[in-house]
Coordinates of C-alpha atoms in Angstrom, one line a residue:
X27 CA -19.1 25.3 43.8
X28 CA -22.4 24.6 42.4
X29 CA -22.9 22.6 39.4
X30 CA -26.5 23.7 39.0
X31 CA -25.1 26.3 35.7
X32 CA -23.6 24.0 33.8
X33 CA -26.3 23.2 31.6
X34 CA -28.2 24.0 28.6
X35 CA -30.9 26.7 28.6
X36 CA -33.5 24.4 27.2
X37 CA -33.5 22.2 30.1
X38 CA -34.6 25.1 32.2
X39 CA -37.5 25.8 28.9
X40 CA -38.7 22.0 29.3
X41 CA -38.9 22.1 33.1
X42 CA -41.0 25.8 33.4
X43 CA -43.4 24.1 30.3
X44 CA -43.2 21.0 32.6
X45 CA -44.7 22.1 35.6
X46 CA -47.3 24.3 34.0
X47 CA -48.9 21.5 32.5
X48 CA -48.4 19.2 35.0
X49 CA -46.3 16.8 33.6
X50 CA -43.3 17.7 35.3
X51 CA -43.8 15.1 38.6
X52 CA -44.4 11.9 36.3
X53 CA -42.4 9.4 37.4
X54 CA -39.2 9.3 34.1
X55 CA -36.6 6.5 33.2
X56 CA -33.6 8.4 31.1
X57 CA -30.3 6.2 29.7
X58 CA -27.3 7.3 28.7
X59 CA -26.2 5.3 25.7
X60 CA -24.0 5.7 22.4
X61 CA -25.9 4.5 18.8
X62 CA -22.9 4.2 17.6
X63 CA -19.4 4.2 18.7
X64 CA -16.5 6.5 16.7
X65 CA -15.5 5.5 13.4
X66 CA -13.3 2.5 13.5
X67 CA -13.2 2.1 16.8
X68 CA -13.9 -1.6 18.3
X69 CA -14.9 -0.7 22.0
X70 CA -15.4 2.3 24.3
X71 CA -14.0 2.8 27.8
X72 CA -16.6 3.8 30.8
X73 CA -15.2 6.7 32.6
X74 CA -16.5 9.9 34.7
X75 CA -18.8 8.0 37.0
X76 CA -18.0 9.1 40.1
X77 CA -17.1 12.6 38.9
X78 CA -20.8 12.8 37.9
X79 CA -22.0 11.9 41.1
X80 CA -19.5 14.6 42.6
X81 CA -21.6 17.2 40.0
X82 CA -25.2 15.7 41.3
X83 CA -23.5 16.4 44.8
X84 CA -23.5 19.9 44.3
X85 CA -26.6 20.4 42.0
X86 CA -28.2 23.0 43.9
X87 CA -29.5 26.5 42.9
X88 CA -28.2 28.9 45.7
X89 CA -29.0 32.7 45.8
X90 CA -26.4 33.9 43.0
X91 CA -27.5 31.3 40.9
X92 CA -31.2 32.3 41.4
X93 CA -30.6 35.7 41.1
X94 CA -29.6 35.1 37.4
X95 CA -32.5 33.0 36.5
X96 CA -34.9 35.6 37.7
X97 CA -35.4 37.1 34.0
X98 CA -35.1 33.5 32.5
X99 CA -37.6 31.4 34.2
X100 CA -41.2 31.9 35.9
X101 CA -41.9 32.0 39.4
X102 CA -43.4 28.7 39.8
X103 CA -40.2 27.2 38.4
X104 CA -38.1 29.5 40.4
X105 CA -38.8 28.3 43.3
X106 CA -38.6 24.6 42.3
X107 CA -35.2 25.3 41.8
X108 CA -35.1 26.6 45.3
X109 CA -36.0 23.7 47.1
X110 CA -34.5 21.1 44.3
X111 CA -31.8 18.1 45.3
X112 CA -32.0 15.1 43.1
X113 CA -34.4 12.2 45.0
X114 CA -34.5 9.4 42.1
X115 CA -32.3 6.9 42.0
X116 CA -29.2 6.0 39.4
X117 CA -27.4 2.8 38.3
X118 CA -24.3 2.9 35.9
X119 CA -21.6 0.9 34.5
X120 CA -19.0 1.3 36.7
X121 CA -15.4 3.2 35.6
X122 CA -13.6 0.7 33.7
X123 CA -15.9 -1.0 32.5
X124 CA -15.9 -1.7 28.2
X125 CA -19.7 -0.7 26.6
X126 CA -21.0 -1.0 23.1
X127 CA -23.4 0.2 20.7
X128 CA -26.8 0.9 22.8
X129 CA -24.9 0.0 25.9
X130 CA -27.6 1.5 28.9
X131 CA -23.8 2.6 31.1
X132 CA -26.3 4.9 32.7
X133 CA -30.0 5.2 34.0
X134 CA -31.4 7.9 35.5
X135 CA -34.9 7.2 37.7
X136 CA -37.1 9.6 38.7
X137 CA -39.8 12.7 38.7
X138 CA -39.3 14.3 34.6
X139 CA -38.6 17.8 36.5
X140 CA -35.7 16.0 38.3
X141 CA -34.1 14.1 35.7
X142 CA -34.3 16.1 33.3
X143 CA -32.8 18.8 34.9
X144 CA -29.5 16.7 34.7
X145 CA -29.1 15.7 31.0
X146 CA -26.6 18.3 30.1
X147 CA -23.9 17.7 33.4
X148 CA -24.0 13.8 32.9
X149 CA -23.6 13.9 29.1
X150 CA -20.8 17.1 29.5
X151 CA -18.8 14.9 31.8
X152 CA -19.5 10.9 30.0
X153 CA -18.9 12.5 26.5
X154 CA -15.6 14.0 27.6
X155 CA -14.0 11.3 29.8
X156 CA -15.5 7.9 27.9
X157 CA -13.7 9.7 25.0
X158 CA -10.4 10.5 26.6
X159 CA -10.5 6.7 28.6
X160 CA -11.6 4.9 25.2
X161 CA -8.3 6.3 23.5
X162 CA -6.4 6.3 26.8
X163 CA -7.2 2.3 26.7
X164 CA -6.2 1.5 23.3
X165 CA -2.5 3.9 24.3
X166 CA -1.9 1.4 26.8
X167 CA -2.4 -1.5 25.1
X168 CA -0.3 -0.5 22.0
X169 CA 2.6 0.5 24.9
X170 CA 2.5 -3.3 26.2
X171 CA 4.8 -3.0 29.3
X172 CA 6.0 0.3 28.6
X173 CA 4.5 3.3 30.9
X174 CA 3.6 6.4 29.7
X175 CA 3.1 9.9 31.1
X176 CA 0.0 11.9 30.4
X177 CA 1.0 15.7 29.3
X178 CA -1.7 17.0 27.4
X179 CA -2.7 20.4 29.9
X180 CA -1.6 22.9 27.8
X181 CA -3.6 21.3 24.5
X182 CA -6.9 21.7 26.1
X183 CA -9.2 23.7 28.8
X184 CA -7.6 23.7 32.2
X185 CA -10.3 21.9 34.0
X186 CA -10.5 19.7 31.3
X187 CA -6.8 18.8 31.6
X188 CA -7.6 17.4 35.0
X189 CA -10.3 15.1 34.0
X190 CA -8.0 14.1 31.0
X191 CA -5.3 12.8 33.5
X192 CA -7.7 11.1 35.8
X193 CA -9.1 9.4 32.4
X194 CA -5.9 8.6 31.6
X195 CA -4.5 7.1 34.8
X196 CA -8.1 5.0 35.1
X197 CA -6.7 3.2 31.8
X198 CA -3.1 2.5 32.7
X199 CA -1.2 5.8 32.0
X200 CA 1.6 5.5 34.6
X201 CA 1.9 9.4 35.9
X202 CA 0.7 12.7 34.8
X203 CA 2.3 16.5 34.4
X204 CA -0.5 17.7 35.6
X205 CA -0.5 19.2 39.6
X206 CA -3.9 20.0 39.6
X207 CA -4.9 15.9 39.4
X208 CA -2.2 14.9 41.7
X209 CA -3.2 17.3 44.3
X210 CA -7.7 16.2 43.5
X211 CA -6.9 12.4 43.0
X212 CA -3.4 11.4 44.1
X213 CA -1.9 10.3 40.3
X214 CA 1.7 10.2 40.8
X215 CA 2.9 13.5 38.8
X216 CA 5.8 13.7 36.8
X217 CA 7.9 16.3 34.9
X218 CA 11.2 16.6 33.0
X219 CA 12.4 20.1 31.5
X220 CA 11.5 22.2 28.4
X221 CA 13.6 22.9 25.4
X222 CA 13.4 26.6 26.6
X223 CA 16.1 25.5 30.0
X224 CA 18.6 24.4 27.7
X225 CA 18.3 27.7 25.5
X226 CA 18.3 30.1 28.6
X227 CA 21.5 28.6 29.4
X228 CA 25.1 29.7 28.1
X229 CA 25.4 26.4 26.1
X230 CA 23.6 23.0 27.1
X231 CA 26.5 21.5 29.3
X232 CA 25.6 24.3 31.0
X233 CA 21.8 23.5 31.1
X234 CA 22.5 19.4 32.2
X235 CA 24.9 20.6 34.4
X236 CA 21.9 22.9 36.9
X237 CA 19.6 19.8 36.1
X238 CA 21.7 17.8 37.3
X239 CA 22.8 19.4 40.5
X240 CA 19.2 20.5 41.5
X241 CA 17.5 17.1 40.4
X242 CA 20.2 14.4 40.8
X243 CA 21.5 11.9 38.0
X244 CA 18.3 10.3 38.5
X245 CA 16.6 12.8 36.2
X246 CA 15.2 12.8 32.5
X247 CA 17.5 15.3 30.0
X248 CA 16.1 16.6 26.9
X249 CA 18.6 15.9 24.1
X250 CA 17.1 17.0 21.2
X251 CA 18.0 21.0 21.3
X252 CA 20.6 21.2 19.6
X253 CA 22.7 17.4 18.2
X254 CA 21.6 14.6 19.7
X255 CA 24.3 12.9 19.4
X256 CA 26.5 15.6 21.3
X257 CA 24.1 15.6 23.5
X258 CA 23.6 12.2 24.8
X259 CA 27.5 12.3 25.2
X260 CA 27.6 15.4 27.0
X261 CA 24.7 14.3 29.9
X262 CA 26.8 11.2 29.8
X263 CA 29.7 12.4 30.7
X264 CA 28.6 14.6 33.1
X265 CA 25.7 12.2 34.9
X266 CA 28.0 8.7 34.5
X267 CA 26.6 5.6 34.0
X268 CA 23.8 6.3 36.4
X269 CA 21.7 8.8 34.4
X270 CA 18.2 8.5 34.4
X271 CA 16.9 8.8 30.9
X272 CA 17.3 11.1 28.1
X273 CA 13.7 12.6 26.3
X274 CA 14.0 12.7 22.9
X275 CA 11.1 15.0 21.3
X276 CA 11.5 15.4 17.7
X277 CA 12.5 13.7 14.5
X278 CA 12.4 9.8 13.6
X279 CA 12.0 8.5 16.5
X280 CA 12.9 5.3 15.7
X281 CA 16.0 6.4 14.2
X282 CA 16.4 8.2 16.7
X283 CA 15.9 5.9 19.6
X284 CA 18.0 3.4 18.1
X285 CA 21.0 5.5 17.6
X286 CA 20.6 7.4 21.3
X287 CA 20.6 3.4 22.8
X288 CA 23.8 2.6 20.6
X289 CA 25.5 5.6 22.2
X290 CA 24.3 5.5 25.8
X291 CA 25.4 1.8 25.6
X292 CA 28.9 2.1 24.2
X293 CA 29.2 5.1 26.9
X294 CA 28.3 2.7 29.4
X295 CA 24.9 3.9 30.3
X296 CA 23.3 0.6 29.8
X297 CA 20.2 1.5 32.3
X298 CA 19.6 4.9 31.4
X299 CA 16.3 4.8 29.6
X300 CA 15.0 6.4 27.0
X301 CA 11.6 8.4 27.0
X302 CA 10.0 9.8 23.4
X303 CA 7.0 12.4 23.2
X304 CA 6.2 14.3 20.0
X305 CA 2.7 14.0 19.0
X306 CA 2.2 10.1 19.9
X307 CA -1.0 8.4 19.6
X308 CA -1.5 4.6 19.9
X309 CA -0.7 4.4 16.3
X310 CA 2.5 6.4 16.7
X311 CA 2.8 3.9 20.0
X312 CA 2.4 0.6 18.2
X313 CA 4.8 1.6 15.4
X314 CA 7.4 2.3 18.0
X315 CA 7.1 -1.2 19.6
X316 CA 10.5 -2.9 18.0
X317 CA 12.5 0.4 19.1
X318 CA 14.8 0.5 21.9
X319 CA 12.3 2.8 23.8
X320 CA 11.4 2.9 27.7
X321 CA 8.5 5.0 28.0
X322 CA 6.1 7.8 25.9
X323 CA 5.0 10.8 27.3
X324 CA 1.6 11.5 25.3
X325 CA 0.1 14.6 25.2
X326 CA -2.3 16.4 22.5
X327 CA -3.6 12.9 21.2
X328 CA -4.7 11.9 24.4
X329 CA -6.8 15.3 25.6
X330 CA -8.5 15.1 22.1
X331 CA -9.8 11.4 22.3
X332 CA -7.2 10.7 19.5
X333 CA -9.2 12.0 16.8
X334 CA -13.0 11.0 18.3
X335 CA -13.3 14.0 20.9
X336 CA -16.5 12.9 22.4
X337 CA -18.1 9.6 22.4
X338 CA -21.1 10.6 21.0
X339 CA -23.3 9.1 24.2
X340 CA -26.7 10.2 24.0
X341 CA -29.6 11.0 27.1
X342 CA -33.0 9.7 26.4
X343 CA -36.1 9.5 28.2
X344 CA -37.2 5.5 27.4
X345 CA -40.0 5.1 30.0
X346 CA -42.8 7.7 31.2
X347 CA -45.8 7.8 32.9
X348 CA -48.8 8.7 31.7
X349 CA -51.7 10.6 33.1
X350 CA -53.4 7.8 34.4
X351 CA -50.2 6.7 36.6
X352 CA -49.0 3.9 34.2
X353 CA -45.7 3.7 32.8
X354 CA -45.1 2.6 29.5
X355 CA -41.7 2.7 27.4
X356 CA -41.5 5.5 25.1
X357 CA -39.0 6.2 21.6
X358 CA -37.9 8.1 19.3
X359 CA -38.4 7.1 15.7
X360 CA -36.5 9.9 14.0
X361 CA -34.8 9.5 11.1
X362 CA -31.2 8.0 11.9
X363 CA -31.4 8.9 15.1
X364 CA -33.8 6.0 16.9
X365 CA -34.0 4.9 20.4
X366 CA -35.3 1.3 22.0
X367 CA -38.2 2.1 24.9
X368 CA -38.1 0.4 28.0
X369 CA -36.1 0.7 30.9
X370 CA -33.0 -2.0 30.5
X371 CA -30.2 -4.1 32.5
X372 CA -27.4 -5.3 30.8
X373 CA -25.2 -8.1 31.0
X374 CA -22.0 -8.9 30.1
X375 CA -21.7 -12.8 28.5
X376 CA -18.4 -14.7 28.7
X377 CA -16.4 -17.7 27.7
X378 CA -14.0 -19.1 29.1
X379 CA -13.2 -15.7 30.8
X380 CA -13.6 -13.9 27.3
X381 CA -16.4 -11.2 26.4
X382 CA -18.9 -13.0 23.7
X383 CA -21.6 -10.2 23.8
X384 CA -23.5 -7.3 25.4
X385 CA -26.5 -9.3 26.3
X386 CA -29.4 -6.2 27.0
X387 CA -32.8 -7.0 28.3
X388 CA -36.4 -5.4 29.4
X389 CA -36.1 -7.4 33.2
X390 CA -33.3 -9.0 35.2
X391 CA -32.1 -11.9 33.6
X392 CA -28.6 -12.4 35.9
X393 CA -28.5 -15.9 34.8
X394 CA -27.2 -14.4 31.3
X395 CA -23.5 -12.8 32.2
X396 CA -22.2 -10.4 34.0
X397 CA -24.3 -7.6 35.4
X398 CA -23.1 -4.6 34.4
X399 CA -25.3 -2.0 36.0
X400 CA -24.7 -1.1 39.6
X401 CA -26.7 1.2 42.0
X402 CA -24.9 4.8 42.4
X403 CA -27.8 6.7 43.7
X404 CA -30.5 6.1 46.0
X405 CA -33.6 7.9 47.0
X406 CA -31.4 10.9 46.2
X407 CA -27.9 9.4 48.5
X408 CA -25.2 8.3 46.7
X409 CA -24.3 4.7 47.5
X410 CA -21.9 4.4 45.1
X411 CA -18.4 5.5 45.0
X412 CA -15.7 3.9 45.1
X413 CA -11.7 4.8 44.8
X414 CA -9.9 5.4 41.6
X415 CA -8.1 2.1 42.2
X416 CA -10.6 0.4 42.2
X417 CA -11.6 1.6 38.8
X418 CA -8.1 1.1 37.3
X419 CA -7.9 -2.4 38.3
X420 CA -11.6 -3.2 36.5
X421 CA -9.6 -1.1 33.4
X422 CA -7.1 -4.0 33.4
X423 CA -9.6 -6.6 34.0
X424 CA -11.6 -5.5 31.5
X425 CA -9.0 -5.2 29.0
X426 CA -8.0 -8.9 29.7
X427 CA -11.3 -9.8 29.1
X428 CA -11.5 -8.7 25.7
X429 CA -11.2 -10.4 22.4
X430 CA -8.4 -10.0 20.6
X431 CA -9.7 -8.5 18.0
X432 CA -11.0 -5.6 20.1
X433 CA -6.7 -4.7 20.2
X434 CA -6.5 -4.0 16.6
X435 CA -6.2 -0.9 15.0
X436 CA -7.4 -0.9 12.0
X437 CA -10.9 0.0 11.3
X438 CA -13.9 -2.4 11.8
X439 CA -16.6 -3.3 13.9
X440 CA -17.6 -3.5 17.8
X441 CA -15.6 -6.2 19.1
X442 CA -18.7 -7.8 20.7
X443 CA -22.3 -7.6 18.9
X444 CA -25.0 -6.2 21.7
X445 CA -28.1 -8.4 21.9
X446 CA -31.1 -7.0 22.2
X447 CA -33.6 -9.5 24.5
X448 CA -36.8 -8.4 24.8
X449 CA -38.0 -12.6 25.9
X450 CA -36.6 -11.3 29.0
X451 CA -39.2 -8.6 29.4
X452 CA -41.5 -11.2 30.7
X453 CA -39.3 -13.8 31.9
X454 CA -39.4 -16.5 29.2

């Protein structure tokens, strides 16, 4: 399917004005970068990478989608579109990666009538799956060892739901209920039942009982229908000892949790575990770490960014050429809303294995830390994909890396400071 639609019509405005004055072929640098990142929040989580080289993939303007520009553009820009396929190149943090304040995670290279043209599809994707990664990230770490399930699909757009669990699984989440992104990028799936199987049944024996028999003893019953405490002993008694967990999705949960492991334990159910959902987010999470729990399914939190629903990443043009072929970094000056010319690399400095600061320059400067931006796109190939395990193991890594101050809570500032380096620019 053809991503070419899934933009703004302004893009389409710039590049007809573009071309008529001739502008439209200067060679462009563009970065993707966030000012600032959500309130409170002490880090951000890179995620939607290769997705947004999947969209470039297919950024083409076929017949249908030509036929329905014909009353919105020119001709001249009509058939530009015809012939267009992205020929710049692209560098980018890679998925799991951490970024900060004026962090460049991605460059775009190339003609203005090119890379412009993909502003809306890079920021639509980055926005949504940095912001559902960044609270993903701080989920996991408030769950410690415990895994947790991503079921958030019916609290947001369907296709959105997919990205959401592939965000999700990048940072840690163990499994999703979501088919769709098991079937597009093999994340183990998982699913219990619904308060409405025990209420179609004649009573909830009844309920466990079909569970049970279809599923095995190895299965997850809901227990919080009707009593919990009936209910716990009633999927005892008819699962044994060798029950898989109970799901408990309303109430304390503390309480709750603590009195459901008293009675599976007197019962003799010492290894079923015990799964709680209900509206969790990391804070929910954290506060749940002394309870007798096993796992958290998390669901509405997580497909809303836990409050910060986009990251608030930005797509600005930072170097142009001028008329007489020279490029020369450009910025914006507005009012609260600034940008730093110059096309940048960035680097990640560490000690001791442990992030210190986002070290961003004018020219390479490798002997600084870490590099951080990687070639995805070349003369218009893409060069750099990679599998999702791949990004979920930099997601730990990066994590690790971290000060421990980036795991807290509470409000307060970027974990790291980002260093701005222009001595760099010409190598002193």
């Amino acid at each position: 399917m053809s991503t070419a639609l899934l933009t703004d019509h302004y893009e389409l405005t710039m590049l007809q004005a573009a071309l008529a004055s001739g502008a439209a072929h200067r060679r462009a640098v563009f970065e993707v970068f966030a000012r600032r990142l959500p309130a409170g929040r002490r880090y951000g989580m890179v995620a939607g990478t290769e997705r947004i080289l999947d969209a470039i993939q297919n950024f083409q303007f076929g017949d249908r989608e030509l036929e329905f520009l014909r009353d919105v553009i020119d001709r001249p820009t009509h058939d530009f579109l015809a012939r267009f396929r992205f020929s710049g190149d692209i560098y980018g943090y890679r998925e799991g990666e951490t970024y900060y304040p004026g962090s460049p995670i991605l460059v775009v290279e190339g003609r203005f009538a090119e890379a412009v043209l993909l502003e809306t599809i890079v920021l639509s994707i980055l926005n949504h799956d940095c912001a559902i990664a960044s609270a993903a990230a701080r989920m996991v770490h408030a769950a410690g060892e415990r895994p947790i399930i991503e079921m958030g699909t019916r609290r947001t757009h369907e296709r959105s739901a997919v990205a959401a669990a592939r965000a999700a699984y990048l940072c840690g989440f163990g499994s999703t209920s979501n088919l769709m992104a098991g079937l597009e990028y093999g994340i183990p799936t998982a699913g219990t039942a619904a308060h409405a199987f025990t209420l179609l049944h004649d009573s909830e024996e009844a309920a466990f009982q079909a569970q049970l028999a279809s599923l095995g003893t190895g299965t997850t019953l809901l227990v919080d229908t009707y009593e919990v405490a009936k209910a716990v002993q009633t999927a005892v008694d008819l699962a044994g000892p060798a029950l898989g967990a109970v799901r408990i999705d309303s109430g304390d949960l503390a309480t709750a949790a603590i009195e459901v492991r008293r009675l599976l334990d007197d019962l003799g159910a010492r290894q079923t575990r015990i799964v709680v959902t209900s509206d969790l987010d990391e804070f929910a999470i954290a506060a749940l770490a002394a309870a007798p729990v096993d796992g958290y399914g998390v669901g509405t939190c997580l497909v809303t960014g836990s409050g910060a629903p986009t990251a608030n990443l930005v797509y600005k043009l930072v170097t142009r050429e001028d008329a007489a072929g020279t490029l020369s970094p450009v910025a914006k000056k507005s009012v609260g809303k600034p940008s730093r010319g110059g096309r940048k690399w960035a680097y990640r400095a560490l000690r001791d294995g442990t992030a210190t600061a986002e070290i961003v320059t004018r020219a390479p400067a490798e002997e600084v830390g870490r590099p951080l931006l990687a070639p995805l796109i070349r003369d218009g190939e893409i060069i750099g994909r990679e599998p999702l395990a791949t990004a979920r193991a930099r997601a730990r890594a990066s994590m690790t890396e971290l000060p421990p101050i980036a795991h807290s809570l509470s409000p307060g500032d970027p974990a790291i400071p980002t260093i701005f380096n222009w001595s760099w620019e010409t190598g002193a």
